[in-house]
Amino acid sequence: DAGVIQSPRHEVTEMGQEVTLRCKPISGHDYLFWYRQTMMRGLELLIYFNNNVPIDDSGMPEDRFSAKMPNASFSTLKIQPSEPRDSAVYFCASSLSPGLADTGELFFGEGSRLTVL
Amino acid sequence: KNEVEQSPQNLTAQEGEFITINCSYSVGISALHWLQQHPGGGIVSLFMLSSGKKKHGRLIATINIQEKHSSLHITASHPRDSAVYICAVDPGSQGNLIFGKGTKLSVKP
Protein backbone atom coordinates (compact mmCIF):
# COMPACT_ATOMS: atom_id res chain seq x y z
CA ASP A 1 0.00 0.00 0.00
CA ALA A 2 1.22 3.51 -0.76
CA GLY A 3 0.35 4.82 2.67
CA VAL A 4 -1.81 7.83 3.44
CA ILE A 5 -1.74 10.24 0.52
CA GLN A 6 -2.37 13.94 0.93
CA SER A 7 -2.60 16.71 -1.62
CA PRO A 8 -1.53 19.33 -2.21
CA ARG A 9 1.80 19.20 -0.34
CA HIS A 10 2.06 22.96 -0.39
CA GLU A 11 -0.58 25.61 -0.91
CA VAL A 12 -0.15 29.35 -0.92
CA THR A 13 -3.29 31.39 -1.19
CA GLU A 14 -4.65 34.80 -0.42
CA MET A 15 -6.94 35.67 2.43
CA GLY A 16 -10.55 35.07 1.55
CA GLN A 17 -9.90 32.28 -0.92
CA GLU A 18 -11.32 28.79 -0.56
CA VAL A 19 -8.83 26.03 0.27
CA THR A 20 -9.48 22.32 -0.20
CA LEU A 21 -7.12 19.71 1.20
CA ARG A 22 -7.45 16.08 0.17
CA CYS A 23 -6.64 12.77 1.79
CA LYS A 24 -6.66 9.16 0.69
CA PRO A 25 -6.40 6.80 3.68
CA ILE A 26 -4.84 3.36 3.66
CA SER A 27 -7.24 0.86 2.16
CA GLY A 28 -9.16 -1.02 4.82
CA HIS A 29 -8.62 1.54 7.57
CA ASP A 30 -11.92 2.45 9.21
CA TYR A 31 -10.73 5.58 10.98
CA LEU A 32 -9.55 8.83 9.41
CA PHE A 33 -8.22 11.82 11.35
CA TRP A 34 -7.48 15.40 10.38
CA TYR A 35 -4.86 17.23 12.49
CA ARG A 36 -3.40 20.71 12.37
CA GLN A 37 0.13 21.57 13.48
CA THR A 38 1.35 25.07 14.33
CA MET A 39 4.41 26.31 16.12
CA MET A 40 2.32 27.83 18.89
CA ARG A 41 -0.14 25.03 19.56
CA GLY A 42 1.60 21.90 18.26
CA LEU A 43 -0.59 19.11 16.93
CA GLU A 44 -4.33 19.32 17.42
CA LEU A 45 -7.14 17.04 16.35
CA LEU A 46 -9.66 18.78 14.12
CA ILE A 47 -12.11 15.99 13.27
CA TYR A 48 -12.22 12.25 12.86
CA PHE A 49 -14.36 9.79 10.96
CA ASN A 50 -15.29 6.18 11.59
CA ASN A 51 -16.60 4.29 8.57
CA ASN A 52 -17.03 7.60 6.71
CA VAL A 53 -19.18 9.10 9.49
CA PRO A 54 -17.91 12.17 11.38
CA ILE A 55 -17.63 11.20 15.05
CA ASP A 56 -16.08 14.20 16.75
CA ASP A 57 -15.67 17.61 15.14
CA SER A 58 -15.19 19.55 18.36
CA GLY A 59 -11.68 20.49 17.28
CA MET A 60 -12.85 22.29 14.15
CA PRO A 61 -12.04 25.90 14.96
CA GLU A 62 -14.90 27.69 13.24
CA ASP A 63 -17.71 27.37 10.74
CA ARG A 64 -15.21 28.31 8.08
CA PHE A 65 -13.84 24.78 8.40
CA SER A 66 -15.69 21.76 7.06
CA ALA A 67 -14.71 18.15 6.37
CA LYS A 68 -16.34 15.40 4.39
CA MET A 69 -15.70 11.75 3.70
CA PRO A 70 -17.93 10.74 0.80
CA ASN A 71 -16.45 7.25 0.61
CA ALA A 72 -13.91 5.02 2.34
CA SER A 73 -11.04 6.13 0.13
CA PHE A 74 -11.35 9.91 0.13
CA SER A 75 -11.75 12.83 2.50
CA THR A 76 -11.57 16.59 2.13
CA LEU A 77 -10.94 19.43 4.55
CA LYS A 78 -12.21 22.75 3.30
CA ILE A 79 -11.57 26.25 4.60
CA GLN A 80 -13.80 28.99 3.27
CA PRO A 81 -12.92 31.82 3.52
CA SER A 82 -9.31 31.32 4.51
CA GLU A 83 -7.50 33.66 6.90
CA PRO A 84 -3.79 34.16 7.67
CA ARG A 85 -4.19 32.48 11.06
CA ASP A 86 -5.14 29.27 9.24
CA SER A 87 -1.54 28.96 8.06
CA ALA A 88 -0.32 25.61 9.37
CA VAL A 89 0.55 22.09 8.35
CA TYR A 90 -2.53 19.90 8.05
CA PHE A 91 -2.02 16.18 8.54
CA CYS A 92 -4.34 13.35 7.68
CA ALA A 93 -3.93 9.99 9.41
CA SER A 94 -5.71 6.66 9.27
CA SER A 95 -5.95 3.66 11.55
CA LEU A 96 -7.45 0.21 11.43
CA SER A 97 -8.80 0.22 14.98
CA PRO A 98 -7.27 2.87 17.26
CA GLY A 99 -8.43 1.34 20.54
CA LEU A 100 -6.51 -1.91 20.19
CA ALA A 101 -2.79 -2.27 20.82
CA ASP A 102 -2.16 -4.55 17.86
CA THR A 103 -4.16 -2.55 15.32
CA GLY A 104 -4.20 0.92 16.79
CA GLU A 105 -1.15 2.36 15.08
CA LEU A 106 -1.75 5.67 13.34
CA PHE A 107 -0.38 6.16 9.83
CA PHE A 108 0.19 9.77 8.84
CA GLY A 109 0.30 11.41 5.47
CA GLU A 110 3.15 13.76 4.59
CA GLY A 111 1.03 16.79 5.42
CA SER A 112 -0.23 19.80 3.49
CA ARG A 113 1.57 23.03 4.29
CA LEU A 114 -0.87 25.92 3.95
CA THR A 115 0.17 29.55 3.80
CA VAL A 116 -2.54 32.18 3.72
CA LEU A 117 -1.26 35.64 2.81
CA LYS B 1 -1.69 23.28 32.50
CA ASN B 2 -1.35 21.02 29.48
CA GLU B 3 -2.84 17.56 29.77
CA VAL B 4 0.33 16.06 28.27
CA GLU B 5 3.71 17.36 29.37
CA GLN B 6 7.01 16.33 27.86
CA SER B 7 10.52 16.90 29.13
CA PRO B 8 12.97 18.05 28.15
CA GLN B 9 11.78 20.39 25.40
CA ASN B 10 15.19 20.29 23.75
CA LEU B 11 17.96 17.76 24.06
CA THR B 12 21.43 17.66 22.55
CA ALA B 13 23.46 14.47 22.83
CA GLN B 14 26.68 13.03 21.54
CA GLU B 15 26.56 10.03 19.28
CA GLY B 16 26.46 6.84 21.32
CA GLU B 17 24.80 8.35 24.38
CA PHE B 18 21.76 6.84 26.10
CA ILE B 19 18.77 9.17 25.80
CA THR B 20 15.58 9.40 27.83
CA ILE B 21 12.54 11.50 26.99
CA ASN B 22 9.75 11.74 29.52
CA CYS B 23 5.99 12.17 29.19
CA SER B 24 3.50 12.85 31.97
CA TYR B 25 -0.24 13.11 31.52
CA SER B 26 -3.15 14.10 33.71
CA VAL B 27 -6.11 12.31 32.12
CA GLY B 28 -7.25 8.71 32.09
CA ILE B 29 -6.10 6.96 28.96
CA SER B 30 -6.60 3.77 27.02
CA ALA B 31 -3.24 4.02 25.25
CA LEU B 32 -0.19 6.19 24.76
CA HIS B 33 1.62 6.80 21.49
CA TRP B 34 5.18 7.86 20.77
CA LEU B 35 5.64 9.56 17.41
CA GLN B 36 8.72 10.72 15.54
CA GLN B 37 8.75 13.79 13.29
CA HIS B 38 11.80 14.28 11.12
CA PRO B 39 13.03 17.68 9.88
CA GLY B 40 11.25 17.03 6.58
CA GLY B 41 8.00 17.10 8.51
CA GLY B 42 6.67 13.58 8.14
CA ILE B 43 5.29 11.84 11.24
CA VAL B 44 5.93 8.18 11.98
CA SER B 45 4.38 6.12 14.75
CA LEU B 46 7.03 4.48 16.94
CA PHE B 47 5.02 2.82 19.68
CA MET B 48 1.51 2.40 20.94
CA LEU B 49 1.33 1.00 24.45
CA SER B 50 -1.14 0.63 27.26
CA SER B 51 1.03 -1.15 29.83
CA GLY B 52 4.54 -2.35 30.50
CA LYS B 53 7.31 -1.99 27.98
CA LYS B 54 7.90 -2.31 24.26
CA LYS B 55 11.18 -2.53 22.38
CA HIS B 56 11.98 -1.98 18.74
CA GLY B 57 15.62 -1.99 17.77
CA ARG B 58 17.41 0.66 19.81
CA LEU B 59 14.16 2.20 21.00
CA ILE B 60 12.41 1.25 24.23
CA ALA B 61 9.13 2.68 25.51
CA THR B 62 7.78 2.16 28.99
CA ILE B 63 4.58 3.24 30.67
CA ASN B 64 3.43 3.35 34.29
CA ILE B 65 -0.34 3.74 34.30
CA GLN B 66 -0.55 4.38 38.05
CA GLU B 67 2.06 7.13 37.87
CA LYS B 68 0.63 8.47 34.57
CA HIS B 69 4.10 8.55 33.12
CA SER B 70 5.89 7.17 30.09
CA SER B 71 9.48 7.24 28.95
CA LEU B 72 11.11 6.77 25.57
CA HIS B 73 14.69 5.54 25.63
CA ILE B 74 17.17 5.49 22.78
CA THR B 75 20.26 3.35 23.24
CA ALA B 76 23.49 4.03 21.33
CA SER B 77 22.08 7.22 19.81
CA HIS B 78 22.98 8.17 16.26
CA PRO B 79 22.74 11.43 14.31
CA ARG B 80 19.90 9.92 12.26
CA ASP B 81 17.86 9.81 15.50
CA SER B 82 17.73 13.61 15.38
CA ALA B 83 14.05 14.47 15.21
CA VAL B 84 11.15 15.74 17.28
CA TYR B 85 9.64 13.05 19.48
CA ILE B 86 5.99 13.53 20.36
CA CYS B 87 4.02 11.84 23.09
CA ALA B 88 0.26 11.53 22.60
CA VAL B 89 -2.45 9.97 24.75
CA ASP B 90 -5.74 8.41 23.72
CA PRO B 91 -8.39 9.12 26.38
CA GLY B 92 -11.22 7.24 24.74
CA SER B 93 -9.97 4.32 22.62
CA GLN B 94 -11.04 6.21 19.51
CA GLY B 95 -7.71 7.62 18.43
CA ASN B 96 -8.68 11.22 19.22
CA LEU B 97 -5.24 11.91 20.60
CA ILE B 98 -4.06 14.68 22.89
CA PHE B 99 -0.51 15.64 22.02
CA GLY B 100 2.47 16.86 23.97
CA LYS B 101 4.50 19.74 22.57
CA GLY B 102 7.33 17.45 21.53
CA THR B 103 10.99 17.03 22.42
CA LYS B 104 13.52 18.18 19.86
CA LEU B 105 16.50 15.84 19.88
CA SER B 106 19.78 16.61 18.19
CA VAL B 107 22.49 13.95 18.17
CA LYS B 108 25.95 15.23 17.27
CA PRO B 109 28.53 12.99 15.60
GROMACS .gro file of N, CA and C in nm, chain B:
model
  327
  118LYS      N    1  -0.268   2.436   3.254
  118LYS     CA    2  -0.169   2.328   3.250
  118LYS      C    3  -0.208   2.232   3.139
  119ASN      N    4  -0.108   2.196   3.054
  119ASN     CA    5  -0.135   2.102   2.948
  119ASN      C    6  -0.164   1.964   3.004
  120GLU      N    7  -0.250   1.891   2.932
  120GLU     CA    8  -0.284   1.756   2.977
  120GLU      C    9  -0.171   1.658   2.953
  121VAL      N   10  -0.084   1.690   2.858
  121VAL     CA   11   0.033   1.606   2.827
  121VAL      C   12   0.158   1.693   2.831
  122GLU      N   13   0.249   1.659   2.920
  122GLU     CA   14   0.371   1.736   2.937
  122GLU      C   15   0.491   1.650   2.903
  123GLN      N   16   0.579   1.705   2.821
  123GLN     CA   17   0.701   1.633   2.786
  123GLN      C   18   0.823   1.706   2.841
  124SER      N   19   0.925   1.629   2.873
  124SER     CA   20   1.052   1.690   2.913
  124SER      C   21   1.167   1.600   2.869
  125PRO      N   22   1.279   1.661   2.832
  125PRO     CA   23   1.297   1.805   2.815
  125PRO      C   24   1.233   1.853   2.684
  126GLN      N   25   1.228   1.984   2.666
  126GLN     CA   26   1.178   2.039   2.540
  126GLN      C   27   1.282   2.024   2.429
  127ASN      N   28   1.407   2.043   2.468
  127ASN     CA   29   1.519   2.029   2.375
  127ASN      C   30   1.627   1.944   2.438
  128LEU      N   31   1.693   1.865   2.355
  128LEU     CA   32   1.796   1.776   2.406
  128LEU      C   33   1.905   1.761   2.301
  129THR      N   34   2.028   1.787   2.344
  129THR     CA   35   2.143   1.766   2.255
  129THR      C   36   2.230   1.657   2.316
  130ALA      N   37   2.266   1.560   2.235
  130ALA     CA   38   2.346   1.447   2.283
  130ALA      C   39   2.459   1.419   2.186
  131GLN      N   40   2.559   1.352   2.238
  131GLN     CA   41   2.668   1.303   2.154
  131GLN      C   42   2.634   1.163   2.103
  132GLU      N   43   2.679   1.135   1.984
  132GLU     CA   44   2.656   1.003   1.928
  132GLU      C   45   2.699   0.894   2.026
  133GLY      N   46   2.615   0.795   2.042
  133GLY     CA   47   2.646   0.684   2.132
  133GLY      C   48   2.583   0.697   2.270
  134GLU      N   49   2.538   0.815   2.306
  134GLU     CA   50   2.480   0.835   2.438
  134GLU      C   51   2.343   0.768   2.451
  135PHE      N   52   2.308   0.737   2.575
  135PHE     CA   53   2.176   0.684   2.610
  135PHE      C   54   2.084   0.803   2.637
  136ILE      N   55   1.968   0.801   2.574
  136ILE     CA   56   1.877   0.917   2.580
  136ILE      C   57   1.744   0.875   2.641
  137THR      N   58   1.690   0.962   2.724
  137THR     CA   59   1.558   0.940   2.783
  137THR      C   60   1.472   1.064   2.763
  138ILE      N   61   1.353   1.044   2.712
  138ILE     CA   62   1.254   1.150   2.699
  138ILE      C   63   1.133   1.108   2.783
  139ASN      N   64   1.082   1.204   2.859
  139ASN     CA   65   0.975   1.174   2.952
  139ASN      C   66   0.843   1.237   2.910
  140CYS      N   67   0.735   1.170   2.950
  140CYS     CA   68   0.599   1.217   2.919
  140CYS      C   69   0.511   1.191   3.040
  141SER      N   70   0.447   1.297   3.088
  141SER     CA   71   0.350   1.285   3.197
  141SER      C   72   0.215   1.336   3.150
  142TYR      N   73   0.109   1.272   3.196
  142TYR     CA   74  -0.024   1.311   3.152
  142TYR      C   75  -0.119   1.313   3.271
  143SER      N   76  -0.226   1.388   3.257
  143SER     CA   77  -0.315   1.410   3.371
  143SER      C   78  -0.455   1.352   3.352
  144VAL      N   79  -0.479   1.286   3.239
  144VAL     CA   80  -0.611   1.231   3.212
  144VAL      C   81  -0.605   1.079   3.209
  145GLY      N   82  -0.720   1.014   3.227
  145GLY     CA   83  -0.725   0.871   3.209
  145GLY      C   84  -0.709   0.836   3.063
  146ILE      N   85  -0.637   0.728   3.035
  146ILE     CA   86  -0.610   0.696   2.896
  146ILE      C   87  -0.633   0.548   2.870
  147SER      N   88  -0.655   0.517   2.744
  147SER     CA   89  -0.660   0.377   2.702
  147SER      C   90  -0.527   0.336   2.640
  148ALA      N   91  -0.452   0.432   2.587
  148ALA     CA   92  -0.324   0.402   2.525
  148ALA      C   93  -0.241   0.528   2.513
  149LEU      N   94  -0.112   0.508   2.495
  149LEU     CA   95  -0.019   0.619   2.476
  149LEU      C   96   0.064   0.589   2.351
  150HIS      N   97   0.086   0.693   2.273
  150HIS     CA   98   0.162   0.680   2.149
  150HIS      C   99   0.291   0.762   2.158
  151TRP      N  100   0.396   0.709   2.102
  151TRP     CA  101   0.518   0.786   2.077
  151TRP      C  102   0.533   0.800   1.925
  152LEU      N  103   0.552   0.924   1.883
  152LEU     CA  104   0.564   0.956   1.741
  152LEU      C  105   0.698   1.023   1.716
  153GLN      N  106   0.746   1.009   1.594
  153GLN     CA  107   0.872   1.072   1.554
  153GLN      C  108   0.845   1.161   1.433
  154GLN      N  109   0.891   1.286   1.441
  154GLN     CA  110   0.875   1.379   1.329
  154GLN      C  111   1.012   1.427   1.286
  155HIS      N  112   1.049   1.392   1.163
  155HIS     CA  113   1.180   1.428   1.112
  155HIS      C  114   1.177   1.570   1.057
  156PRO      N  115   1.296   1.630   1.037
  156PRO     CA  116   1.303   1.768   0.988
  156PRO      C  117   1.221   1.791   0.861
  157GLY      N  118   1.206   1.689   0.779
  157GLY     CA  119   1.125   1.703   0.658
  157GLY      C  120   0.977   1.718   0.687
  158GLY      N  121   0.937   1.686   0.810
  158GLY     CA  122   0.800   1.710   0.851
  158GLY      C  123   0.713   1.588   0.867
  159GLY      N  124   0.752   1.475   0.806
  159GLY     CA  125   0.667   1.358   0.814
  159GLY      C  126   0.662   1.300   0.955
  160ILE      N  127   0.549   1.240   0.990
  160ILE     CA  128   0.529   1.184   1.124
  160ILE      C  129   0.516   1.033   1.113
  161VAL      N  130   0.593   0.964   1.199
  161VAL     CA  131   0.593   0.818   1.198
  161VAL      C  132   0.557   0.771   1.338
  162SER      N  133   0.472   0.671   1.346
  162SER     CA  134   0.438   0.612   1.475
  162SER      C  135   0.550   0.517   1.518
  163LEU      N  136   0.599   0.536   1.641
  163LEU     CA  137   0.703   0.448   1.694
  163LEU      C  138   0.643   0.337   1.780
  164PHE      N  139   0.560   0.378   1.875
  164PHE     CA  140   0.502   0.282   1.968
  164PHE      C  141   0.359   0.322   2.001
  165MET      N  142   0.279   0.220   2.029
  165MET     CA  143   0.151   0.240   2.094
  165MET      C  144   0.149   0.141   2.210
  166LEU      N  145   0.131   0.191   2.332
  166LEU     CA  146   0.133   0.100   2.445
  166LEU      C  147   0.032   0.140   2.550
  167SER      N  148  -0.017   0.039   2.620
  167SER     CA  149  -0.114   0.063   2.726
  167SER      C  150  -0.065   0.010   2.860
  168SER      N  151   0.044  -0.066   2.859
  168SER     CA  152   0.103  -0.115   2.983
  168SER      C  153   0.243  -0.165   2.955
  169GLY      N  154   0.325  -0.170   3.058
  169GLY     CA  155   0.454  -0.235   3.050
  169GLY      C  156   0.556  -0.166   2.961
  170LYS      N  157   0.617  -0.244   2.876
  170LYS     CA  158   0.731  -0.199   2.798
  170LYS      C  159   0.726  -0.258   2.658
  171LYS      N  160   0.774  -0.181   2.562
  171LYS     CA  161   0.790  -0.231   2.426
  171LYS      C  162   0.928  -0.192   2.375
  172LYS      N  163   0.984  -0.277   2.291
  172LYS     CA  164   1.118  -0.253   2.238
  172LYS      C  165   1.116  -0.274   2.088
  173HIS      N  166   1.183  -0.183   2.018
  173HIS     CA  167   1.198  -0.198   1.874
  173HIS      C  168   1.336  -0.146   1.837
  174GLY      N  169   1.425  -0.239   1.809
  174GLY     CA  170   1.562  -0.199   1.777
  174GLY      C  171   1.627  -0.131   1.895
  175ARG      N  172   1.676  -0.010   1.874
  175ARG     CA  173   1.741   0.066   1.981
  175ARG      C  174   1.643   0.149   2.063
  176LEU      N  175   1.517   0.141   2.031
  176LEU     CA  176   1.416   0.220   2.100
  176LEU      C  177   1.339   0.134   2.200
  177ILE      N  178   1.318   0.192   2.319
  177ILE     CA  179   1.241   0.125   2.423
  177ILE      C  180   1.140   0.226   2.478
  178ALA      N  181   1.016   0.183   2.491
  178ALA     CA  182   0.913   0.268   2.551
  178ALA      C  183   0.855   0.197   2.671
  179THR      N  184   0.838   0.271   2.779
  179THR     CA  185   0.778   0.216   2.899
  179THR      C  186   0.663   0.305   2.943
  180ILE      N  187   0.570   0.246   3.015
  180ILE     CA  188   0.458   0.324   3.067
  180ILE      C  189   0.422   0.273   3.206
  181ASN      N  190   0.392   0.367   3.296
  181ASN     CA  191   0.343   0.335   3.429
  181ASN      C  192   0.206   0.401   3.443
  182ILE      N  193   0.102   0.320   3.432
  182ILE     CA  194  -0.034   0.374   3.430
  182ILE      C  195  -0.068   0.441   3.564
  183GLN      N  196  -0.024   0.382   3.673
  183GLN     CA  197  -0.055   0.438   3.805
  183GLN      C  198   0.010   0.575   3.823
  184GLU      N  199   0.134   0.586   3.775
  184GLU     CA  200   0.206   0.713   3.787
  184GLU      C  201   0.168   0.811   3.677
  185LYS      N  202   0.097   0.766   3.574
  185LYS     CA  203   0.063   0.847   3.457
  185LYS      C  204   0.190   0.904   3.394
  186HIS      N  205   0.279   0.815   3.363
  186HIS     CA  206   0.410   0.855   3.312
  186HIS      C  207   0.461   0.752   3.213
  187SER      N  208   0.527   0.803   3.109
  187SER     CA  209   0.589   0.717   3.009
  187SER      C  210   0.727   0.771   2.976
  188SER      N  211   0.815   0.683   2.939
  188SER     CA  212   0.948   0.724   2.895
  188SER      C  213   0.982   0.657   2.762
  189LEU      N  214   1.057   0.729   2.680
  189LEU     CA  215   1.111   0.677   2.557
  189LEU      C  216   1.264   0.680   2.570
  190HIS      N  217   1.325   0.564   2.553
  190HIS     CA  218   1.469   0.554   2.563
  190HIS      C  219   1.528   0.520   2.427
  191ILE      N  220   1.641   0.582   2.399
  191ILE     CA  221   1.717   0.549   2.278
  191ILE      C  222   1.856   0.506   2.323
  192THR      N  223   1.893   0.383   2.290
  192THR     CA  224   2.026   0.335   2.324
  192THR      C  225   2.120   0.359   2.206
  193ALA      N  226   2.247   0.383   2.237
  193ALA     CA  227   2.349   0.403   2.133
  193ALA      C  228   2.299   0.502   2.027
  194SER      N  229   2.268   0.623   2.071
  194SER     CA  230   2.208   0.722   1.981
  194SER      C  231   2.298   0.752   1.861
  195HIS      N  232   2.232   0.792   1.754
  195HIS     CA  233   2.298   0.817   1.626
  195HIS      C  234   2.244   0.946   1.568
  196PRO      N  235   2.325   1.018   1.490
  196PRO     CA  236   2.274   1.143   1.431
  196PRO      C  237   2.142   1.126   1.356
  197ARG      N  238   2.117   1.010   1.297
  197ARG     CA  239   1.990   0.992   1.226
  197ARG      C  240   1.870   0.985   1.321
  198ASP      N  241   1.896   0.977   1.452
  198ASP     CA  242   1.786   0.981   1.550
  198ASP      C  243   1.739   1.125   1.573
  199SER      N  244   1.811   1.221   1.519
  199SER     CA  245   1.773   1.361   1.538
  199SER      C  246   1.635   1.385   1.478
  200ALA      N  247   1.545   1.430   1.561
  200ALA     CA  248   1.405   1.447   1.521
  200ALA      C  249   1.331   1.509   1.639
  201VAL      N  250   1.203   1.536   1.617
  201VAL     CA  251   1.115   1.574   1.728
  201VAL      C  252   1.035   1.450   1.767
  202TYR      N  253   1.036   1.421   1.896
  202TYR     CA  254   0.964   1.305   1.948
  202TYR      C  255   0.841   1.356   2.023
  203ILE      N  256   0.727   1.303   1.985
  203ILE     CA  257   0.599   1.353   2.036
  203ILE      C  258   0.527   1.241   2.110
  204CYS      N  259   0.483   1.274   2.230
  204CYS     CA  260   0.402   1.184   2.309
  204CYS      C  261   0.255   1.223   2.291
  205ALA      N  262   0.169   1.125   2.276
  205ALA     CA  263   0.026   1.153   2.260
  205ALA      C  264  -0.054   1.047   2.335
  206VAL      N  265  -0.163   1.090   2.399
  206VAL     CA  266  -0.245   0.997   2.475
  206VAL      C  267  -0.383   0.986   2.412
  207ASP      N  268  -0.440   0.867   2.424
  207ASP     CA  269  -0.574   0.841   2.372
  207ASP      C  270  -0.668   0.822   2.491
  208PRO      N  271  -0.753   0.922   2.520
  208PRO     CA  272  -0.839   0.912   2.638
  208PRO      C  273  -0.962   0.825   2.619
  209GLY      N  274  -0.994   0.791   2.495
  209GLY     CA  275  -1.122   0.724   2.474
  209GLY      C  276  -1.123   0.606   2.379
  210SER      N  277  -1.005   0.550   2.350
  210SER     CA  278  -0.997   0.432   2.262
  210SER      C  279  -1.046   0.459   2.121
  211GLN      N  280  -1.055   0.588   2.085
  211GLN     CA  281  -1.104   0.621   1.951
  211GLN      C  282  -0.996   0.684   1.865
  212GLY      N  283  -0.878   0.701   1.921
  212GLY     CA  284  -0.771   0.762   1.843
  212GLY      C  285  -0.775   0.913   1.841
  213ASN      N  286  -0.864   0.975   1.918
  213ASN     CA  287  -0.868   1.122   1.922
  213ASN      C  288  -0.763   1.170   2.020
  214LEU      N  289  -0.640   1.173   1.974
  214LEU     CA  290  -0.524   1.191   2.060
  214LEU      C  291  -0.510   1.332   2.112
  215ILE      N  292  -0.451   1.341   2.232
  215ILE     CA  293  -0.406   1.468   2.289
  215ILE      C  294  -0.254   1.463   2.287
  216PHE      N  295  -0.194   1.567   2.229
  216PHE     CA  296  -0.051   1.564   2.202
  216PHE      C  297   0.028   1.648   2.301
  217GLY      N  298   0.150   1.601   2.331
  217GLY     CA  299   0.247   1.686   2.397
  217GLY      C  300   0.310   1.780   2.295
  218LYS      N  301   0.390   1.873   2.345
  218LYS     CA  302   0.450   1.974   2.257
  218LYS      C  303   0.572   1.921   2.183
  219GLY      N  304   0.620   1.804   2.223
  219GLY     CA  305   0.733   1.745   2.153
  219GLY      C  306   0.866   1.775   2.220
  220THR      N  307   0.961   1.686   2.197
  220THR     CA  308   1.099   1.703   2.242
  220THR      C  309   1.189   1.701   2.120
  221LYS      N  310   1.262   1.810   2.102
  221LYS     CA  311   1.352   1.818   1.986
  221LYS      C  312   1.487   1.761   2.024
  222LEU      N  313   1.525   1.652   1.960
  222LEU     CA  314   1.650   1.584   1.988
  222LEU      C  315   1.749   1.609   1.876
  223SER      N  316   1.869   1.645   1.914
  223SER     CA  317   1.978   1.661   1.819
  223SER      C  318   2.094   1.576   1.866
  224VAL      N  319   2.137   1.483   1.784
  224VAL     CA  320   2.249   1.395   1.817
  224VAL      C  321   2.368   1.435   1.731
  225LYS      N  322   2.475   1.476   1.797
  225LYS     CA  323   2.595   1.523   1.727
  225LYS      C  324   2.691   1.408   1.703
  226PRO      N  325   2.756   1.407   1.587
  226PRO     CA  326   2.853   1.299   1.560
  226PRO      C  327   2.980   1.318   1.641
   0.00000   0.00000   0.00000
